[in-house]
Amino acid sequence: MAKKLIRILTAVNASAVSKEGGKYLIKGVCGAVDDIVMNGMLYPADQLAKGIATLNGKPAPAGHPKNKNGQYISARDGEALFNAYMGAICTNARHEGGRSLVDIHVNEAQAMAHADGQKLVKRLDEVIAGNAADPIHVSTGLFVEAIQANGESLGKKYSRIATNLQYDHLAILLNEQGAGTPEQGVGMFLNAAGEEEEVECVQVNTEPQDRREEGVLAGLRALVRRLVGNGTTDVSFDQITGGLYGLLPEGAWLQEVFERYAVWRDKDGRLFKQDYSVSSDGSVAFSGSPVEVVRRVDYHPITNRKDDHVKDKILAALNAAGIQVEGKSDDDLLNAYNALVKKPGEDKLNAANSKLAELELAANAAKDAEVTTLATELAANSSLTVGDFKALGLDRLKELKANAAKDTKAAPVTPAGGKAEGESEFKGYSLNSHFEKEGK
């Protein structure tokens, strides 16, 4: 299986730099953490633990060594030792607390014989004196055999797994940008067989997560501090973590920092939660005793899987109804399906309402016709107009017609035993008499 050269960028913890006599010691440089995913590749804990020993005794050159043609070469190559070695080597490589760690020893006398070594000594002195403005970055060069596999670890997806890790060197970056993106520092590596291989660059973030503003109350408190400019609590995240690191046991490292407490891991990999406080002068102190905790992960159901049978049924129903589904989100599909399910009932309700409206319209038309007929008949023997009678309403018109019929039956008998031909049955009858009677 072909090997691939990987570079892992990280930063040196300023508190880990010390000097004794003519030798500098940089302790606990972290190359990787268990099961981290970088640039789509998983670095399993067992592979990190298995490969870390190969970093022991390897050189820590000034940058990643190149030959005269500008090609990257192994740090153990003679040309690399001649040009890039500056008296720094890797020692005490180990895997503990879920991290791959190594110490770097720098021989001051050998470093001062190299131009870049002189820069390194100056930077280390500044770090020890607390005058360093920028962190020192290092980049671990190692070979891996990548196998194809898909999965997810620590919230990140991967398509490859790193196996059989073999370390070549740990470069100290003095003349190169330490911003560490996959596009920066990419070049070609010349292997032992004289063949060119692509170099892949990644960055490992071993810094603790700033979670001080998580949670409703913490977020509100942080907002108030920003609005009122509370100087007593206006302490930077770096100041807090720097203070906490100085209080941790040897080999321990911070994982997450919240507003009131921090979570740290000891050299054996155990997690602890401990409260801390920040004084008005910016100093940080732990309060109370550490409590061992476990990391809890919440799992949520996946609603967009291809084998989601409910979604398949929804899509089938929408397609059968001729409804466009392409490009719709799950929420849009669900809304469209709910509308489709409701449609038959809504159609029936609309049809019933339409029928009722038709019946109501016909009933009103018949009522209007009857009102017109009665008003016309009654207005024939009255000084009132048809419009006046219509204003009385149907029930009143029926009542007036009934009263008129009664009065007609009580009228005198006409000569010859009947009424004259063409004579109206309401002749001699006045509707006004009823209104006059009712008015008395």
PDB file of N, CA and C in Angstrom, residues 23 36 39 78-79 82 123 142 169 174 182 210 235 246 251 268 277 288 295 303 372:
ATOM      1  N   LYS A  23      20.617  24.124  27.515  1.00  0.00           N
ATOM      2  CA  LYS A  23      19.621  23.344  26.786  1.00  0.00           C
ATOM      3  C   LYS A  23      18.211  23.864  27.065  1.00  0.00           C
ATOM      4  N   ILE A  36      -9.448  12.007  15.915  1.00  0.00           N
ATOM      5  CA  ILE A  36      -9.678  13.284  15.257  1.00  0.00           C
ATOM      6  C   ILE A  36      -9.804  13.067  13.753  1.00  0.00           C
ATOM      7  N   ASN A  39      -8.954  16.933   7.395  1.00  0.00           N
ATOM      8  CA  ASN A  39      -8.987  16.868   5.935  1.00  0.00           C
ATOM      9  C   ASN A  39      -9.613  15.562   5.439  1.00  0.00           C
ATOM     10  N   GLY A  78      20.836  13.387   4.052  1.00  0.00           N
ATOM     11  CA  GLY A  78      22.067  14.125   4.307  1.00  0.00           C
ATOM     12  C   GLY A  78      21.964  15.594   3.963  1.00  0.00           C
ATOM     13  N   GLU A  79      21.311  15.924   2.844  1.00  0.00           N
ATOM     14  CA  GLU A  79      21.158  17.323   2.447  1.00  0.00           C
ATOM     15  C   GLU A  79      20.290  18.078   3.443  1.00  0.00           C
ATOM     16  N   PHE A  82      22.377  18.724   6.565  1.00  0.00           N
ATOM     17  CA  PHE A  82      23.389  19.737   6.287  1.00  0.00           C
ATOM     18  C   PHE A  82      22.794  21.143   6.308  1.00  0.00           C
ATOM     19  N   ARG A 123      13.511  33.403  20.009  1.00  0.00           N
ATOM     20  CA  ARG A 123      12.078  33.224  20.239  1.00  0.00           C
ATOM     21  C   ARG A 123      11.826  32.493  21.561  1.00  0.00           C
ATOM     22  N   LEU A 142       4.780  13.069   8.882  1.00  0.00           N
ATOM     23  CA  LEU A 142       4.658  11.616   9.046  1.00  0.00           C
ATOM     24  C   LEU A 142       4.070  10.982   7.803  1.00  0.00           C
ATOM     25  N   HIS A 169       9.845  13.569  11.033  1.00  0.00           N
ATOM     26  CA  HIS A 169      10.443  14.704  11.719  1.00  0.00           C
ATOM     27  C   HIS A 169       9.349  15.567  12.335  1.00  0.00           C
ATOM     28  N   LEU A 174       9.843  28.714  11.506  1.00  0.00           N
ATOM     29  CA  LEU A 174      10.373  30.039  11.827  1.00  0.00           C
ATOM     30  C   LEU A 174      10.212  31.013  10.675  1.00  0.00           C
ATOM     31  N   PRO A 182      -5.124  23.722   4.462  1.00  0.00           N
ATOM     32  CA  PRO A 182      -4.722  22.676   3.535  1.00  0.00           C
ATOM     33  C   PRO A 182      -4.048  23.199   2.275  1.00  0.00           C
ATOM     34  N   ASP A 210     -13.954  27.464  23.672  1.00  0.00           N
ATOM     35  CA  ASP A 210     -14.519  28.573  24.435  1.00  0.00           C
ATOM     36  C   ASP A 210     -16.038  28.440  24.434  1.00  0.00           C
ATOM     37  N   VAL A 235     -11.979  39.785  30.830  1.00  0.00           N
ATOM     38  CA  VAL A 235     -10.739  39.030  30.730  1.00  0.00           C
ATOM     39  C   VAL A 235     -10.804  38.170  29.483  1.00  0.00           C
ATOM     40  N   GLY A 246      -1.734  26.875  34.243  1.00  0.00           N
ATOM     41  CA  GLY A 246      -0.733  26.919  35.297  1.00  0.00           C
ATOM     42  C   GLY A 246      -1.180  26.232  36.570  1.00  0.00           C
ATOM     43  N   GLY A 251       0.803  17.060  32.929  1.00  0.00           N
ATOM     44  CA  GLY A 251       0.274  16.175  31.896  1.00  0.00           C
ATOM     45  C   GLY A 251      -1.191  16.392  31.587  1.00  0.00           C
ATOM     46  N   ASP A 268      -3.973  10.390  32.257  1.00  0.00           N
ATOM     47  CA  ASP A 268      -4.525   9.045  32.083  1.00  0.00           C
ATOM     48  C   ASP A 268      -5.799   9.040  31.252  1.00  0.00           C
ATOM     49  N   SER A 277     -12.747  30.955  39.234  1.00  0.00           N
ATOM     50  CA  SER A 277     -13.184  32.343  39.399  1.00  0.00           C
ATOM     51  C   SER A 277     -12.118  33.274  38.847  1.00  0.00           C
ATOM     52  N   GLY A 288     -12.998  24.990  44.797  1.00  0.00           N
ATOM     53  CA  GLY A 288     -13.560  23.676  45.020  1.00  0.00           C
ATOM     54  C   GLY A 288     -12.658  22.584  44.477  1.00  0.00           C
ATOM     55  N   ARG A 295     -18.103  12.237  29.337  1.00  0.00           N
ATOM     56  CA  ARG A 295     -18.638  12.998  28.210  1.00  0.00           C
ATOM     57  C   ARG A 295     -19.905  12.325  27.715  1.00  0.00           C
ATOM     58  N   THR A 303     -34.011  12.132   9.778  1.00  0.00           N
ATOM     59  CA  THR A 303     -35.285  12.184   9.050  1.00  0.00           C
ATOM     60  C   THR A 303     -35.106  12.240   7.542  1.00  0.00           C
ATOM     61  N   THR A 372     -93.651  40.437  -3.884  1.00  0.00           N
ATOM     62  CA  THR A 372     -94.066  41.324  -4.971  1.00  0.00           C
ATOM     63  C   THR A 372     -95.529  41.097  -5.349  1.00  0.00           C
TER      64      THR A 372
END
